[in-house]
CSV table of N, CA and C and ligand atoms in Angstrom, one decimal:
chain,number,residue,atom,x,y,z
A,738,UNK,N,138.8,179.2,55.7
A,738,UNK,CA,139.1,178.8,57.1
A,738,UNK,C,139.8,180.0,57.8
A,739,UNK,N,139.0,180.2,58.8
A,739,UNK,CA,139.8,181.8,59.7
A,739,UNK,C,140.4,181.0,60.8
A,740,UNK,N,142.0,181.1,60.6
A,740,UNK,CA,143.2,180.7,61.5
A,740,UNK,C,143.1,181.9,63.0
A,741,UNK,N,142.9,181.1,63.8
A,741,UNK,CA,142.6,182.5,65.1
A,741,UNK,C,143.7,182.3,66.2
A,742,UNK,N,144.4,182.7,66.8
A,742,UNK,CA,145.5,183.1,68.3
A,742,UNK,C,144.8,183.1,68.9
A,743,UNK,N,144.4,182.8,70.3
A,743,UNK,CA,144.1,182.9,71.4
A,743,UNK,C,145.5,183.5,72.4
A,744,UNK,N,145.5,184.9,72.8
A,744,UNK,CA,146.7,184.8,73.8
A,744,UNK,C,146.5,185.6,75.1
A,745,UNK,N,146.8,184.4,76.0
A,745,UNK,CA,147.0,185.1,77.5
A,745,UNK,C,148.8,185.3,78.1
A,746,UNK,N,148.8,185.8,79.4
A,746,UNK,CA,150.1,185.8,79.9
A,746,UNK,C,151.0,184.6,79.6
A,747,UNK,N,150.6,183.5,80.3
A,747,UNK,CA,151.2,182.6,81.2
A,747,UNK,C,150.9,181.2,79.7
A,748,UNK,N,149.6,181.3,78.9
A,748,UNK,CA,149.5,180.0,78.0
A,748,UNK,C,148.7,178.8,78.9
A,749,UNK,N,148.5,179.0,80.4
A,749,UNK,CA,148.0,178.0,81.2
A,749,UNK,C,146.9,177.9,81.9
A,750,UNK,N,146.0,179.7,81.9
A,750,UNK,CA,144.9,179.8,81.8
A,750,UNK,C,143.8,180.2,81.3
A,751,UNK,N,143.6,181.1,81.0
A,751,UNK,CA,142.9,181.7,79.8
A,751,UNK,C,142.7,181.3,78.5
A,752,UNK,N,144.1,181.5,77.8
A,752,UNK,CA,143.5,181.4,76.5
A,752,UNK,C,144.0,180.0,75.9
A,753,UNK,N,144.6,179.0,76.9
A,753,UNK,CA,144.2,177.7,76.7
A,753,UNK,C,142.4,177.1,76.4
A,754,UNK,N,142.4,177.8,78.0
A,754,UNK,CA,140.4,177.9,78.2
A,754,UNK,C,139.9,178.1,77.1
A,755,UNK,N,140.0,179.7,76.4
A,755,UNK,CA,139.6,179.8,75.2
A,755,UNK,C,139.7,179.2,74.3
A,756,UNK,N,141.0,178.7,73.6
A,756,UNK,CA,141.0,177.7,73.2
A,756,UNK,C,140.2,176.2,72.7
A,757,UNK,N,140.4,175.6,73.4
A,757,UNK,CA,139.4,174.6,74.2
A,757,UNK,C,137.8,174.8,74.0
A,758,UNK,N,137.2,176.1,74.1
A,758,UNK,CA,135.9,176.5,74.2
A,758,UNK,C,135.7,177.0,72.9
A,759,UNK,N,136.3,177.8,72.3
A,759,UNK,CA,136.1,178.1,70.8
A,759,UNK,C,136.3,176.9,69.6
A,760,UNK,N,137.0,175.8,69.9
A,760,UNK,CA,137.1,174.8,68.9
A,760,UNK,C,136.3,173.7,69.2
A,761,UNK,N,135.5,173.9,70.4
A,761,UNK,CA,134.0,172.8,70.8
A,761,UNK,C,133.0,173.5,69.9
A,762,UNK,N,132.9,174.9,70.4
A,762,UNK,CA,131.5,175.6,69.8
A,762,UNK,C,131.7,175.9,68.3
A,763,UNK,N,132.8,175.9,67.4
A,763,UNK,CA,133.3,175.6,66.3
A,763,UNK,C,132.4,174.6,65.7
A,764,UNK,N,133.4,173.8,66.2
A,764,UNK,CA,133.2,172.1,65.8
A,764,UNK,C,131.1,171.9,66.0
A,765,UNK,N,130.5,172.2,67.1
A,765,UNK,CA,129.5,172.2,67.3
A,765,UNK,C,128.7,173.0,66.3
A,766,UNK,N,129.2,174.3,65.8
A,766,UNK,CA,128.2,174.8,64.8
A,766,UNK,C,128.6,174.5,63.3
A,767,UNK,N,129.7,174.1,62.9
A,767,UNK,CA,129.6,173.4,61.4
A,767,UNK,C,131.1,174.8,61.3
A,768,UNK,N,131.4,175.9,62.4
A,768,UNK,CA,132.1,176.9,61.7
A,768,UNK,C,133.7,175.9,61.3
A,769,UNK,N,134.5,176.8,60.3
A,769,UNK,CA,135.4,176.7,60.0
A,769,UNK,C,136.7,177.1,60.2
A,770,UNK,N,137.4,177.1,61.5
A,770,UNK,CA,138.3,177.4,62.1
A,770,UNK,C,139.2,177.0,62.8
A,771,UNK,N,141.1,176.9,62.6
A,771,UNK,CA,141.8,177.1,62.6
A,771,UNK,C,142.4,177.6,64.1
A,772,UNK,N,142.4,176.8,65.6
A,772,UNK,CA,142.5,177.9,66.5
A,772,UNK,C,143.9,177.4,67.4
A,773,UNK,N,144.6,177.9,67.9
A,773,UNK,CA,145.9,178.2,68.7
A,773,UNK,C,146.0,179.1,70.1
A,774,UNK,N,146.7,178.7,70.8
A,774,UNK,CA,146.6,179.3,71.9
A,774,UNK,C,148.0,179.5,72.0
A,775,UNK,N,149.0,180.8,72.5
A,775,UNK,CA,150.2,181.2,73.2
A,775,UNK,C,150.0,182.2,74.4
A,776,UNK,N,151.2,181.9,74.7
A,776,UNK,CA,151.3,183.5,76.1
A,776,UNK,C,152.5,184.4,75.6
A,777,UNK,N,152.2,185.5,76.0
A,777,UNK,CA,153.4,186.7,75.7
A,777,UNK,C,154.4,186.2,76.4
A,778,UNK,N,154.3,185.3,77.6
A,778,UNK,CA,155.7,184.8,78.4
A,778,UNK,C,155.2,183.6,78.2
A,779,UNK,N,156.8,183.5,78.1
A,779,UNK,CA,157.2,181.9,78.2
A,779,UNK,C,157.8,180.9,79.3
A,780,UNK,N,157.4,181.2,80.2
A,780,UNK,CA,157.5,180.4,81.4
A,780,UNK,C,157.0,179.5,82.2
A,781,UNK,N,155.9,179.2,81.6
A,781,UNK,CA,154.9,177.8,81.5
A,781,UNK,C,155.2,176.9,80.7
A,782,UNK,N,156.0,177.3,79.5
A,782,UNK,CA,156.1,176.9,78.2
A,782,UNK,C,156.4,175.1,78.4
A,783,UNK,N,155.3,174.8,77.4
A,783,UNK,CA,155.7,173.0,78.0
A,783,UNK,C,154.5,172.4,79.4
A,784,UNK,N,154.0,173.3,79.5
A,784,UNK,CA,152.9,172.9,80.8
A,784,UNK,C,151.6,173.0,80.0
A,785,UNK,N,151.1,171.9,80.8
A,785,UNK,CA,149.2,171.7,80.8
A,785,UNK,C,148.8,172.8,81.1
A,786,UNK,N,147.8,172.7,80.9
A,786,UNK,CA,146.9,174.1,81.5
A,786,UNK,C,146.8,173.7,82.9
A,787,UNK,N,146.4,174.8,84.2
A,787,UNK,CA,146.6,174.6,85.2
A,787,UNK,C,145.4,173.9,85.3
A,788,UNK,N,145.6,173.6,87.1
A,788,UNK,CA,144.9,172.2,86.6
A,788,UNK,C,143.0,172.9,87.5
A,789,UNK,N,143.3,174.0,88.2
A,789,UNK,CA,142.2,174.4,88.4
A,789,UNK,C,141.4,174.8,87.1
A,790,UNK,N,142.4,175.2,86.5
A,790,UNK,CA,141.1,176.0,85.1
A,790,UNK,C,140.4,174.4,84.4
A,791,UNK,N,141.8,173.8,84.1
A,791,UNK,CA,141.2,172.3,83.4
A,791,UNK,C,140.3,171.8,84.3
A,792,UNK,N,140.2,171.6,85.3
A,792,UNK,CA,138.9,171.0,86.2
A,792,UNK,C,137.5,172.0,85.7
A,793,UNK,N,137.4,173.1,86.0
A,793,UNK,CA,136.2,173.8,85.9
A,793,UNK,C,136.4,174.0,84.2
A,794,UNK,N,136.8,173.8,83.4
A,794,UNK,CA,136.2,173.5,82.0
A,794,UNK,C,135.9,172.0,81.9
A,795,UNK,N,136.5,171.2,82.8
A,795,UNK,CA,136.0,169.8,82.6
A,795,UNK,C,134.8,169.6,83.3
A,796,UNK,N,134.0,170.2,84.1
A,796,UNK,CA,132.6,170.7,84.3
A,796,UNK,C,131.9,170.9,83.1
A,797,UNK,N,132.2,171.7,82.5
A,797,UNK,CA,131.6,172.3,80.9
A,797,UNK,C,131.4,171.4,80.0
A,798,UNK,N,132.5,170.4,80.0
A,798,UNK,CA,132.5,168.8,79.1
A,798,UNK,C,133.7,169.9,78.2
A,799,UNK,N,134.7,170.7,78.8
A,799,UNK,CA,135.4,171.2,77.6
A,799,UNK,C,136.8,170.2,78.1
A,800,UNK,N,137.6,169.7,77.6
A,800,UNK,CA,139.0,168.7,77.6
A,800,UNK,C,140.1,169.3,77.3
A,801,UNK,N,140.4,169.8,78.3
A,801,UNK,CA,141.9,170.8,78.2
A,801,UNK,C,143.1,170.1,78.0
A,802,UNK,N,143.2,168.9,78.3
A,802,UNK,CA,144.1,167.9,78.9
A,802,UNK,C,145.3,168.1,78.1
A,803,UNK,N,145.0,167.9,76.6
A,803,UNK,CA,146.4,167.9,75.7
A,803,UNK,C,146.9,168.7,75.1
A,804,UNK,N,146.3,170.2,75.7
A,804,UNK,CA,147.2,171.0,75.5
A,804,UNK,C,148.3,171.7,76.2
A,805,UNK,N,149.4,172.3,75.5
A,805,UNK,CA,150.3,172.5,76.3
A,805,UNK,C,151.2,173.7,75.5
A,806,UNK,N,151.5,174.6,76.8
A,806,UNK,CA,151.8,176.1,76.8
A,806,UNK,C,153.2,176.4,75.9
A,807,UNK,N,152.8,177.5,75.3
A,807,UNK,CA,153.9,177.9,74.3
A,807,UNK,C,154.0,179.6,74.4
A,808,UNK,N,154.9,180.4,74.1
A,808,UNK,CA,155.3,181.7,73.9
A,808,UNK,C,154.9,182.1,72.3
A,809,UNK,N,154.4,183.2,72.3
A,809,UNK,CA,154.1,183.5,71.0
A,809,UNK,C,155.5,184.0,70.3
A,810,UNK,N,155.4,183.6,69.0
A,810,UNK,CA,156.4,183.5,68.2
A,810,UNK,C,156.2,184.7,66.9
A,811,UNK,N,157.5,185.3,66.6
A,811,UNK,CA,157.0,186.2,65.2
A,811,UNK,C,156.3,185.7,63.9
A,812,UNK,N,156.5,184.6,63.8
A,812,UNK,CA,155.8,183.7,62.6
A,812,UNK,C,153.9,183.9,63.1
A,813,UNK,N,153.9,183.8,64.2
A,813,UNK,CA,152.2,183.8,64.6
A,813,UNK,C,151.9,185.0,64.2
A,814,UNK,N,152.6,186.0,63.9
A,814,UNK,CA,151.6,187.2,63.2
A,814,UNK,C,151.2,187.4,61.5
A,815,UNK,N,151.9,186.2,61.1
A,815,UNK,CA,151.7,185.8,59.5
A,815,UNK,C,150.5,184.4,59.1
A,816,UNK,N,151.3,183.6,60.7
A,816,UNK,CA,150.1,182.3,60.3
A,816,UNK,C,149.0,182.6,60.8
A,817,UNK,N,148.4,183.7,61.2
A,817,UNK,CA,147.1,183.7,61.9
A,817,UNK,C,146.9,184.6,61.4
A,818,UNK,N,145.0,185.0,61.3
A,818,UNK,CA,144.2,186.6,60.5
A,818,UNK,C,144.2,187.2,61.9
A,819,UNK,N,143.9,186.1,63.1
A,819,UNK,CA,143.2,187.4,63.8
A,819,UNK,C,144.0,186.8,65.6
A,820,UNK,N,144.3,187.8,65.9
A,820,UNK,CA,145.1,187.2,67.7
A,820,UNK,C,144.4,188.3,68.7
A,821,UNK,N,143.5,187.6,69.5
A,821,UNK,CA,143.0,187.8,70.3
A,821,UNK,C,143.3,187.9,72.0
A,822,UNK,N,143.8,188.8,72.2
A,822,UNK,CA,144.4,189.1,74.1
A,822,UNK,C,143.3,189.2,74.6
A,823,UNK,N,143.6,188.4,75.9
A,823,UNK,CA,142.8,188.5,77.0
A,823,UNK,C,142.9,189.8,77.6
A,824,UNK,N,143.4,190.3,78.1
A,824,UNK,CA,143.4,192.0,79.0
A,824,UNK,C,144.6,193.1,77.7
A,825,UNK,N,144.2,194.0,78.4
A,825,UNK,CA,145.0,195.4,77.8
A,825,UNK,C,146.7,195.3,77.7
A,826,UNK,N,146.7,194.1,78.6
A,826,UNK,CA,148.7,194.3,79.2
A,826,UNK,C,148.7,193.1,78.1
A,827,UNK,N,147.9,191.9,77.5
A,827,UNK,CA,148.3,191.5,76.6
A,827,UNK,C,148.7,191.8,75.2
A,828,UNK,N,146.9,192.7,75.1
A,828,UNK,CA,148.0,193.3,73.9
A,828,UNK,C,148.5,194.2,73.3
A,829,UNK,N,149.0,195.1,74.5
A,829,UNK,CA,150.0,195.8,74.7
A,829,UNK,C,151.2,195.5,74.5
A,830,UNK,N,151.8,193.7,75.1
A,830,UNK,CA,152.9,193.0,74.8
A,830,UNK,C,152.8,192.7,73.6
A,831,UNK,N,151.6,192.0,72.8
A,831,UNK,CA,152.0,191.5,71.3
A,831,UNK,C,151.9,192.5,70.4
A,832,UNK,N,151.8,193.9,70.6
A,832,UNK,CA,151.8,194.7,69.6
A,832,UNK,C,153.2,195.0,69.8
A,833,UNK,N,154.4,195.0,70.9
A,833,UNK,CA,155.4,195.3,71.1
A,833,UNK,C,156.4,194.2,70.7
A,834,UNK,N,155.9,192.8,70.1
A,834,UNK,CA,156.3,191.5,69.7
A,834,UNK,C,155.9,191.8,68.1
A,835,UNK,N,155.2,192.7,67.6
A,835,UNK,CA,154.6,192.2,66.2
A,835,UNK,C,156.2,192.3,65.5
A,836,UNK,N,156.6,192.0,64.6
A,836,UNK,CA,157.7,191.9,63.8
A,836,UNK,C,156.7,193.4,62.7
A,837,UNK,N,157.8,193.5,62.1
A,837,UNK,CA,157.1,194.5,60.5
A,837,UNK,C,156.7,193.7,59.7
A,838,UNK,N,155.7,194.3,59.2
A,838,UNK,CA,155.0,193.6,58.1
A,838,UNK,C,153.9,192.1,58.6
A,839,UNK,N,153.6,192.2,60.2
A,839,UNK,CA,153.0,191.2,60.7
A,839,UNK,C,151.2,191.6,60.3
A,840,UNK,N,150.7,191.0,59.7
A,840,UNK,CA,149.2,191.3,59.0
A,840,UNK,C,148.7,190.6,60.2
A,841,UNK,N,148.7,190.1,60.8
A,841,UNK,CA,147.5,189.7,62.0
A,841,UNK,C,146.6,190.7,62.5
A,842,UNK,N,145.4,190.5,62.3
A,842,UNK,CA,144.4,191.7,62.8
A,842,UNK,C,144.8,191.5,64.6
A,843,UNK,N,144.5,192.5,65.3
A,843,UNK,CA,145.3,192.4,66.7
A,843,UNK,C,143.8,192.9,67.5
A,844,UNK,N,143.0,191.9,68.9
A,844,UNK,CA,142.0,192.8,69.0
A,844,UNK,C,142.2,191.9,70.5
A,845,UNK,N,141.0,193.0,71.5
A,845,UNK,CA,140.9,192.4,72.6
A,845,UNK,C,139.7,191.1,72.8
A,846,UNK,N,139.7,190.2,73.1
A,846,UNK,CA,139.0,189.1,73.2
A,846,UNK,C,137.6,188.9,73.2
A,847,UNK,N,137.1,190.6,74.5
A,847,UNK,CA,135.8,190.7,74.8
A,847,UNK,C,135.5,191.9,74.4
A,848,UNK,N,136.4,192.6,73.2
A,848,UNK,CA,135.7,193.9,72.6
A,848,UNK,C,136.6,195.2,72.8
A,849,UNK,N,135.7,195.4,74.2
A,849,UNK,CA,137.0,196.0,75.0
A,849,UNK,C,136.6,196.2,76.3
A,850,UNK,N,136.5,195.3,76.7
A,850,UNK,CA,136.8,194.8,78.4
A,850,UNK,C,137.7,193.9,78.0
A,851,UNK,N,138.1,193.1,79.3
A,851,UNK,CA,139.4,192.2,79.5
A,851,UNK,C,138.8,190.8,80.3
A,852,UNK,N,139.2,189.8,79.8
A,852,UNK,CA,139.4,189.3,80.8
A,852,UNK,C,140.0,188.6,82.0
A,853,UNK,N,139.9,188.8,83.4
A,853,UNK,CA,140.5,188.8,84.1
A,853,UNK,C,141.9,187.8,84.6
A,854,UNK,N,142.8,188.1,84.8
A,854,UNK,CA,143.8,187.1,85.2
A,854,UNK,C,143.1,186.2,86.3
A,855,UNK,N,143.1,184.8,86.0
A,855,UNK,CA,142.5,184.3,87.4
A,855,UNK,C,143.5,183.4,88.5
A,856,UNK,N,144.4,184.1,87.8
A,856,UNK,CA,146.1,182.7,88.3
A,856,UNK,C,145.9,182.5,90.1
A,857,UNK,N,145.8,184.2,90.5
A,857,UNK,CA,146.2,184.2,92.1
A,857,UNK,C,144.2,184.1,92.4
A,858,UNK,N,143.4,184.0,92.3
A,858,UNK,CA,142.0,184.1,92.9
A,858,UNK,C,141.5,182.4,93.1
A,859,UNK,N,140.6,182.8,93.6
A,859,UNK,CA,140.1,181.1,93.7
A,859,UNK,C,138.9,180.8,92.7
A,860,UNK,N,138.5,180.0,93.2
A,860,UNK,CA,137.1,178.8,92.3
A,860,UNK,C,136.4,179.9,91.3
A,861,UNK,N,136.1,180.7,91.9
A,861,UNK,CA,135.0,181.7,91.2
A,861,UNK,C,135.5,182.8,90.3
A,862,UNK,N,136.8,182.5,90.1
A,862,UNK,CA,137.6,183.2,89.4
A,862,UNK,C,137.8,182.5,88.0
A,863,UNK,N,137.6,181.3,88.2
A,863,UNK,CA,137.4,180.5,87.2
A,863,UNK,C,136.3,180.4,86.2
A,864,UNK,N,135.1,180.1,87.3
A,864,UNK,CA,134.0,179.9,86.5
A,864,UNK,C,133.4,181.4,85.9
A,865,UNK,N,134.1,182.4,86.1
A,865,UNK,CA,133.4,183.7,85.9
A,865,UNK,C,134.5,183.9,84.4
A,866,UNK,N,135.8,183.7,84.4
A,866,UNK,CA,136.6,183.2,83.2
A,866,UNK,C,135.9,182.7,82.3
A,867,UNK,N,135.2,181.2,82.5
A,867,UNK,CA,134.5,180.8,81.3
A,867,UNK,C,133.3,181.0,81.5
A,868,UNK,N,132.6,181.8,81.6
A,868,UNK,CA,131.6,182.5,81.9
A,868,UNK,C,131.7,183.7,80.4
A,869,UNK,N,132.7,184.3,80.6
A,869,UNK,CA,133.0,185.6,79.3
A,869,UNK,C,134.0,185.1,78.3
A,870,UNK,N,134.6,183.9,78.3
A,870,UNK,CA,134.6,183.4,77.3
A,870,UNK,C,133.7,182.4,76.7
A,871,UNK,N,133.0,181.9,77.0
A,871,UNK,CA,131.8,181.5,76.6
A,871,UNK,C,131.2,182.2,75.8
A,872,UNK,N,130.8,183.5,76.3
A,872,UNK,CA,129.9,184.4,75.5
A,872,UNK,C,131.0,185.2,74.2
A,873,UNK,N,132.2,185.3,74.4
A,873,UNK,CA,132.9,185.7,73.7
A,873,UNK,C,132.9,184.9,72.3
A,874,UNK,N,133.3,183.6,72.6
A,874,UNK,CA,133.4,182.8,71.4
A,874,UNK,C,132.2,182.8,70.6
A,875,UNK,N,130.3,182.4,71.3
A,875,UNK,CA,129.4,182.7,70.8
A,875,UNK,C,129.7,183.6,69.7
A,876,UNK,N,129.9,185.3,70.2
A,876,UNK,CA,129.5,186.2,69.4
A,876,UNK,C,130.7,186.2,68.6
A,877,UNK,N,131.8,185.7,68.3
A,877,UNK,CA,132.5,185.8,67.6
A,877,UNK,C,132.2,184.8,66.3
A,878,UNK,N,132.3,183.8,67.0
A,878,UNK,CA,131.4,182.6,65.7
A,878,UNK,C,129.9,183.3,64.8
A,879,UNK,N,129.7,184.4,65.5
A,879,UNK,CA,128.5,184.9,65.1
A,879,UNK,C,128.5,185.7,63.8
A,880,UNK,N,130.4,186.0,64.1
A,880,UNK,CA,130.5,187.6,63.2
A,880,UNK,C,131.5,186.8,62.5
A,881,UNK,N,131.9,185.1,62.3
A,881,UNK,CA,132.5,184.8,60.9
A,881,UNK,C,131.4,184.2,60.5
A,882,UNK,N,130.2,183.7,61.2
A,882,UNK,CA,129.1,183.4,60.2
A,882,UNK,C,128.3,184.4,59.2
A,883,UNK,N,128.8,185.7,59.9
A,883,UNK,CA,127.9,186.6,59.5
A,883,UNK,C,128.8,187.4,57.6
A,884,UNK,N,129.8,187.1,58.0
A,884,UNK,CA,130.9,187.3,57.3
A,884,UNK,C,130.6,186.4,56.2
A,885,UNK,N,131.0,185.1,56.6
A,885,UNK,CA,130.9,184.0,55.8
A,885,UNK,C,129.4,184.1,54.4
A,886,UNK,N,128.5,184.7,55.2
A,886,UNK,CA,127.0,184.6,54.2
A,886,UNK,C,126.8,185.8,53.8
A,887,UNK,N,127.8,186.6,53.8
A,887,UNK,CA,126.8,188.2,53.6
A,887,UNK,C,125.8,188.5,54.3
A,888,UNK,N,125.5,188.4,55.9
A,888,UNK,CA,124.7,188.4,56.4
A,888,UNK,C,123.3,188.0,56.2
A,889,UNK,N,123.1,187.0,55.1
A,889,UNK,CA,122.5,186.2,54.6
A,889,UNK,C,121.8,185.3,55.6
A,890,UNK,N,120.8,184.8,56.1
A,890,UNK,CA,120.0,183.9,56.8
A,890,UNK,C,121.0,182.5,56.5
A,891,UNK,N,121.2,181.4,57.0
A,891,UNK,CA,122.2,180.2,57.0
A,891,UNK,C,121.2,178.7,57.1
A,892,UNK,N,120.1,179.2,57.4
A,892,UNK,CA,118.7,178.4,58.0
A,892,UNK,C,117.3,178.2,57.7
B,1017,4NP,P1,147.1,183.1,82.2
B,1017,4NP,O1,147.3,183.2,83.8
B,1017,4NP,O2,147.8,184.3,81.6
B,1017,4NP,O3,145.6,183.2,82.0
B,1017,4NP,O4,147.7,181.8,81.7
B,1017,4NP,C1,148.6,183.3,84.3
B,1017,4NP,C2,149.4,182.2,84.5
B,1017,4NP,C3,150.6,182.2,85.1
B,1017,4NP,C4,151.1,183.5,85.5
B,1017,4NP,C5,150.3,184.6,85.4
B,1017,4NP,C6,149.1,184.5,84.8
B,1017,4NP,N1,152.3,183.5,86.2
B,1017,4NP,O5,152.7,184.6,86.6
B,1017,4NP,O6,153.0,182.5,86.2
């Protein structure tokens, strides 16, 4: 089982979203995964996801509803293989959070593009959010399946 971080700024858009979207398409392909969402700040901490992002995932059929925002913690670079930031300034902060001896592989979400903060934009800020994490999770599920079989056919 690959334990994965999902981390945005705030915990109440993005990588909630992610979240949410990686443990549907999980759950949907049979993969085996472990997933969590925090933010480098903790100022939401204890809040739903906002409620624009949870509306335009609840379009998708994805159900944001019960989760709720938290600050990443030094323990999250031991309970997790792999923590994934949404933009450069994320994980720029959790490399400046890792504790010594934190084994979490540290990567950006979409490779290396970012995805965008959508807090201050409107509607289309949203759906273009889960738009690249959509394709994100895809190809990530792609490369523990691929992992998982020795690149072996699965079908
Ligand atoms: P997130 O978006 O990092 O995708 O959750 C933000 C949420 C809140 C703030 C910034 C970004 N904020 O400044 O409060």
């Amino acid at each position: 089982m690959t334990r994965i971080l999902l981390v945005c700024l705030g915990n109440i858009c993005r990588s909630p979203a992610a979240e949410g979207v990686l443990r549907t398409k999980a759950m949907t392909r049979g993969v085996s995964v472990a997933v969590d969402s925090a933010g480098t700040g903790g100022w939401h901490a204890g809040d739903p996801p906002d409620e624009r992002m949870q509306a335009a995932a609840a379009r998708r059929r994805y159900d944001l509803s019960a989760l709720s925002a938290r600050q990443v913690v030094p323990q999250d670079f031991n309970r997790f293989d792999l923590i994934f930031a949404m933009d450069r300034s994320n994980l720029a902060n959790l490399e400046a959070m890792a504790p010594v001896g934190g084994m979490a592989e540290r990567r950006l979400f979409l490779g290396d593009e970012e995805v965008p903060d959508p807090y201050y934009g409107g509607e289309a800020g949203f759906e273009h959010v889960l738009d690249l994490i959509e394709a994100a999770a895809d190809r990530l599920l792609d490369e523990l399946v691929t992992k998982a079989t020795g690149g072996r056919a699965t079908d």
